[in-house]
C-alpha atoms as a PDB file:
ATOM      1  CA  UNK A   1       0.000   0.000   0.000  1.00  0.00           C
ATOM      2  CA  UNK A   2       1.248   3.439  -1.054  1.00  0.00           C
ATOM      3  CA  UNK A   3       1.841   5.869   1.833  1.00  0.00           C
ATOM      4  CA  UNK A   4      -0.382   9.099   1.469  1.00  0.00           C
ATOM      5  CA  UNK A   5       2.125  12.394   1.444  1.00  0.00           C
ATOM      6  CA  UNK A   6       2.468  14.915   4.051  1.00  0.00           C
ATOM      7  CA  UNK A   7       0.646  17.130   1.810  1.00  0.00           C
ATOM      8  CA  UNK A   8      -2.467  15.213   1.071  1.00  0.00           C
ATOM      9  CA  UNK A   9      -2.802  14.415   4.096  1.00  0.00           C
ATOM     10  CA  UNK A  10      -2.611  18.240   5.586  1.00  0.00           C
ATOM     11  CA  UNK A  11      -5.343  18.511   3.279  1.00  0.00           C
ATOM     12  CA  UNK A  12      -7.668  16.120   4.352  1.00  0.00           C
ATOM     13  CA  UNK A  13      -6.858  17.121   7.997  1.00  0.00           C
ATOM     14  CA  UNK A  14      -7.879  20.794   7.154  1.00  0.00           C
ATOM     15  CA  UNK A  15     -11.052  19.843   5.181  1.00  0.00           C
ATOM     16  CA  UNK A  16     -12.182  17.776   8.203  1.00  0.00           C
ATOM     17  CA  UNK A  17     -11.789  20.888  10.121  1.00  0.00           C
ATOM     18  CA  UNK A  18     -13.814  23.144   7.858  1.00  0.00           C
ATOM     19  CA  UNK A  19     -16.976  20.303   7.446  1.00  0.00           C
ATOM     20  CA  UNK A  20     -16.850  20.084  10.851  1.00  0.00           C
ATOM     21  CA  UNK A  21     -17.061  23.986  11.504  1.00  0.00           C
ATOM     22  CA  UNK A  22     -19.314  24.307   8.806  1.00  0.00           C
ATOM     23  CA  UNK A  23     -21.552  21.161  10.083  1.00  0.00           C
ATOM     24  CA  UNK A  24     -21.429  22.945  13.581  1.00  0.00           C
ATOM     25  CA  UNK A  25     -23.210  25.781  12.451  1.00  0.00           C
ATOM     26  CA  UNK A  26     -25.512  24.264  10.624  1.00  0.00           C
ATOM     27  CA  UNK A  27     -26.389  22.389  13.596  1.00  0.00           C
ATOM     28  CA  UNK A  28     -25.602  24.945  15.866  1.00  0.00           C
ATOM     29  CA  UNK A  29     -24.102  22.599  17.721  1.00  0.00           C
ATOM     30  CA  UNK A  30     -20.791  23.401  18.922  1.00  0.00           C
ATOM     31  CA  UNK A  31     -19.528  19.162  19.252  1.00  0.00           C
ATOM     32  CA  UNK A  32     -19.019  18.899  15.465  1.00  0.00           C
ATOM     33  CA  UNK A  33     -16.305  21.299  15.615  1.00  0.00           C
ATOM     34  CA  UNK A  34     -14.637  19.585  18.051  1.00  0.00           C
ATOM     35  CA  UNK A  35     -15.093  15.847  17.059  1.00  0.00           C
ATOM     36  CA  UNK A  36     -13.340  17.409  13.500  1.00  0.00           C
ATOM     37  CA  UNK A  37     -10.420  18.708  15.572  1.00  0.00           C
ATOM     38  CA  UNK A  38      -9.751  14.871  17.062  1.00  0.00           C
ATOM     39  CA  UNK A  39     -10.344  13.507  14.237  1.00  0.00           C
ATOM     40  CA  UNK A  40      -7.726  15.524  12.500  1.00  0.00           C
ATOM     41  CA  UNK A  41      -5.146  14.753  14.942  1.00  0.00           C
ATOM     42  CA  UNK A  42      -6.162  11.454  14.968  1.00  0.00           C
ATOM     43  CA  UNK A  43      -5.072  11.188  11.325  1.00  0.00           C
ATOM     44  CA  UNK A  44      -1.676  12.025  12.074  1.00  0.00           C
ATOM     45  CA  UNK A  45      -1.205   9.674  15.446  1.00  0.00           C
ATOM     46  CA  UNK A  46      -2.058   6.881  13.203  1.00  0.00           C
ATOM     47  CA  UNK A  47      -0.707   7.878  10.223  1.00  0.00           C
ATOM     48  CA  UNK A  48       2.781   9.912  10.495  1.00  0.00           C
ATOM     49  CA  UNK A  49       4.085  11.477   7.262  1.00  0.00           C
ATOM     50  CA  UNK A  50       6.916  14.044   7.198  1.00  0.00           C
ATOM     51  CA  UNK A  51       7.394  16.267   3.870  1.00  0.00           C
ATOM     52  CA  UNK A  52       9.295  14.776   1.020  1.00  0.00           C
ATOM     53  CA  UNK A  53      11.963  16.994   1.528  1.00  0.00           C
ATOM     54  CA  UNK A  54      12.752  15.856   4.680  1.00  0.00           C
ATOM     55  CA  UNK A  55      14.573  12.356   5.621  1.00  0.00           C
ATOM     56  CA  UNK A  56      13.055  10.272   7.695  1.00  0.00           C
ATOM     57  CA  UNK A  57      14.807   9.304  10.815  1.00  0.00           C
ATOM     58  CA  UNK A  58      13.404   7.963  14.181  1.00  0.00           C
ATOM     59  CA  UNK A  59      12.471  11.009  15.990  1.00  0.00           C
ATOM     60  CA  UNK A  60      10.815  12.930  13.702  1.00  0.00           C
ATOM     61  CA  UNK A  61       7.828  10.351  13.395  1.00  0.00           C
ATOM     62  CA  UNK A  62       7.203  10.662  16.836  1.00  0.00           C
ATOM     63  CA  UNK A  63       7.621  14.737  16.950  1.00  0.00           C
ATOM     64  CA  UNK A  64       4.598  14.165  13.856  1.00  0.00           C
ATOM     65  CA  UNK A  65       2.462  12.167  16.318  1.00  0.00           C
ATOM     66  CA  UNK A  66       2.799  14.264  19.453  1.00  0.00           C
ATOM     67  CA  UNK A  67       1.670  17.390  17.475  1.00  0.00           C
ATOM     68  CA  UNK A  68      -1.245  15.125  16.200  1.00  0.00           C
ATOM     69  CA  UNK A  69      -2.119  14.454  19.843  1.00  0.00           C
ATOM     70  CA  UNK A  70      -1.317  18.087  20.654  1.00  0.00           C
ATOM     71  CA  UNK A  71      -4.257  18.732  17.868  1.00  0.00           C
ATOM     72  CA  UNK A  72      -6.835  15.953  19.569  1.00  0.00           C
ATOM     73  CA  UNK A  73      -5.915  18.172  22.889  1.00  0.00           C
ATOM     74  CA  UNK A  74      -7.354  21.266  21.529  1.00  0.00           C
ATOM     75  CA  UNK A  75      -9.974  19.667  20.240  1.00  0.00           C
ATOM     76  CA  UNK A  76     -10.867  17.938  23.513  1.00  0.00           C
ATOM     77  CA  UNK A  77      -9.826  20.831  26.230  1.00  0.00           C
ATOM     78  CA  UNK A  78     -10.682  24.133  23.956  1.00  0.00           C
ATOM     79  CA  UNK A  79     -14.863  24.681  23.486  1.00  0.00           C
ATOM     80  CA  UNK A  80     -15.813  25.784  20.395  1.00  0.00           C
ATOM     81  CA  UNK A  81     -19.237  27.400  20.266  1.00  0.00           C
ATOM     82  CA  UNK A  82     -20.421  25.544  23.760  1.00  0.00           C
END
Protein backbone atom coordinates (compact mmCIF):
# COMPACT_ATOMS: atom_id res chain seq x y z
CA UNK A 1 0.00 0.00 0.00
CA UNK A 2 1.25 3.44 -1.05
CA UNK A 3 1.84 5.87 1.83
CA UNK A 4 -0.38 9.10 1.47
CA UNK A 5 2.12 12.39 1.44
CA UNK A 6 2.47 14.91 4.05
CA UNK A 7 0.65 17.13 1.81
CA UNK A 8 -2.47 15.21 1.07
CA UNK A 9 -2.80 14.42 4.10
CA UNK A 10 -2.61 18.24 5.59
CA UNK A 11 -5.34 18.51 3.28
CA UNK A 12 -7.67 16.12 4.35
CA UNK A 13 -6.86 17.12 8.00
CA UNK A 14 -7.88 20.79 7.15
CA UNK A 15 -11.05 19.84 5.18
CA UNK A 16 -12.18 17.78 8.20
CA UNK A 17 -11.79 20.89 10.12
CA UNK A 18 -13.81 23.14 7.86
CA UNK A 19 -16.98 20.30 7.45
CA UNK A 20 -16.85 20.08 10.85
CA UNK A 21 -17.06 23.99 11.50
CA UNK A 22 -19.31 24.31 8.81
CA UNK A 23 -21.55 21.16 10.08
CA UNK A 24 -21.43 22.94 13.58
CA UNK A 25 -23.21 25.78 12.45
CA UNK A 26 -25.51 24.26 10.62
CA UNK A 27 -26.39 22.39 13.60
CA UNK A 28 -25.60 24.95 15.87
CA UNK A 29 -24.10 22.60 17.72
CA UNK A 30 -20.79 23.40 18.92
CA UNK A 31 -19.53 19.16 19.25
CA UNK A 32 -19.02 18.90 15.47
CA UNK A 33 -16.31 21.30 15.62
CA UNK A 34 -14.64 19.59 18.05
CA UNK A 35 -15.09 15.85 17.06
CA UNK A 36 -13.34 17.41 13.50
CA UNK A 37 -10.42 18.71 15.57
CA UNK A 38 -9.75 14.87 17.06
CA UNK A 39 -10.34 13.51 14.24
CA UNK A 40 -7.73 15.52 12.50
CA UNK A 41 -5.15 14.75 14.94
CA UNK A 42 -6.16 11.45 14.97
CA UNK A 43 -5.07 11.19 11.32
CA UNK A 44 -1.68 12.03 12.07
CA UNK A 45 -1.20 9.67 15.45
CA UNK A 46 -2.06 6.88 13.20
CA UNK A 47 -0.71 7.88 10.22
CA UNK A 48 2.78 9.91 10.50
CA UNK A 49 4.09 11.48 7.26
CA UNK A 50 6.92 14.04 7.20
CA UNK A 51 7.39 16.27 3.87
CA UNK A 52 9.30 14.78 1.02
CA UNK A 53 11.96 16.99 1.53
CA UNK A 54 12.75 15.86 4.68
CA UNK A 55 14.57 12.36 5.62
CA UNK A 56 13.05 10.27 7.70
CA UNK A 57 14.81 9.30 10.82
CA UNK A 58 13.40 7.96 14.18
CA UNK A 59 12.47 11.01 15.99
CA UNK A 60 10.81 12.93 13.70
CA UNK A 61 7.83 10.35 13.40
CA UNK A 62 7.20 10.66 16.84
CA UNK A 63 7.62 14.74 16.95
CA UNK A 64 4.60 14.17 13.86
CA UNK A 65 2.46 12.17 16.32
CA UNK A 66 2.80 14.26 19.45
CA UNK A 67 1.67 17.39 17.48
CA UNK A 68 -1.25 15.13 16.20
CA UNK A 69 -2.12 14.45 19.84
CA UNK A 70 -1.32 18.09 20.65
CA UNK A 71 -4.26 18.73 17.87
CA UNK A 72 -6.83 15.95 19.57
CA UNK A 73 -5.91 18.17 22.89
CA UNK A 74 -7.35 21.27 21.53
CA UNK A 75 -9.97 19.67 20.24
CA UNK A 76 -10.87 17.94 23.51
CA UNK A 77 -9.83 20.83 26.23
CA UNK A 78 -10.68 24.13 23.96
CA UNK A 79 -14.86 24.68 23.49
CA UNK A 80 -15.81 25.78 20.39
CA UNK A 81 -19.24 27.40 20.27
CA UNK A 82 -20.42 25.54 23.76
Amino acid sequence: MKRSSFFAQLWIAVGLVVASFLLSVLLQNGVASNVGWVLAGLLFVLHPVLPQNQEETPGQLWLVRLAGAVVILVGVLVRFRV
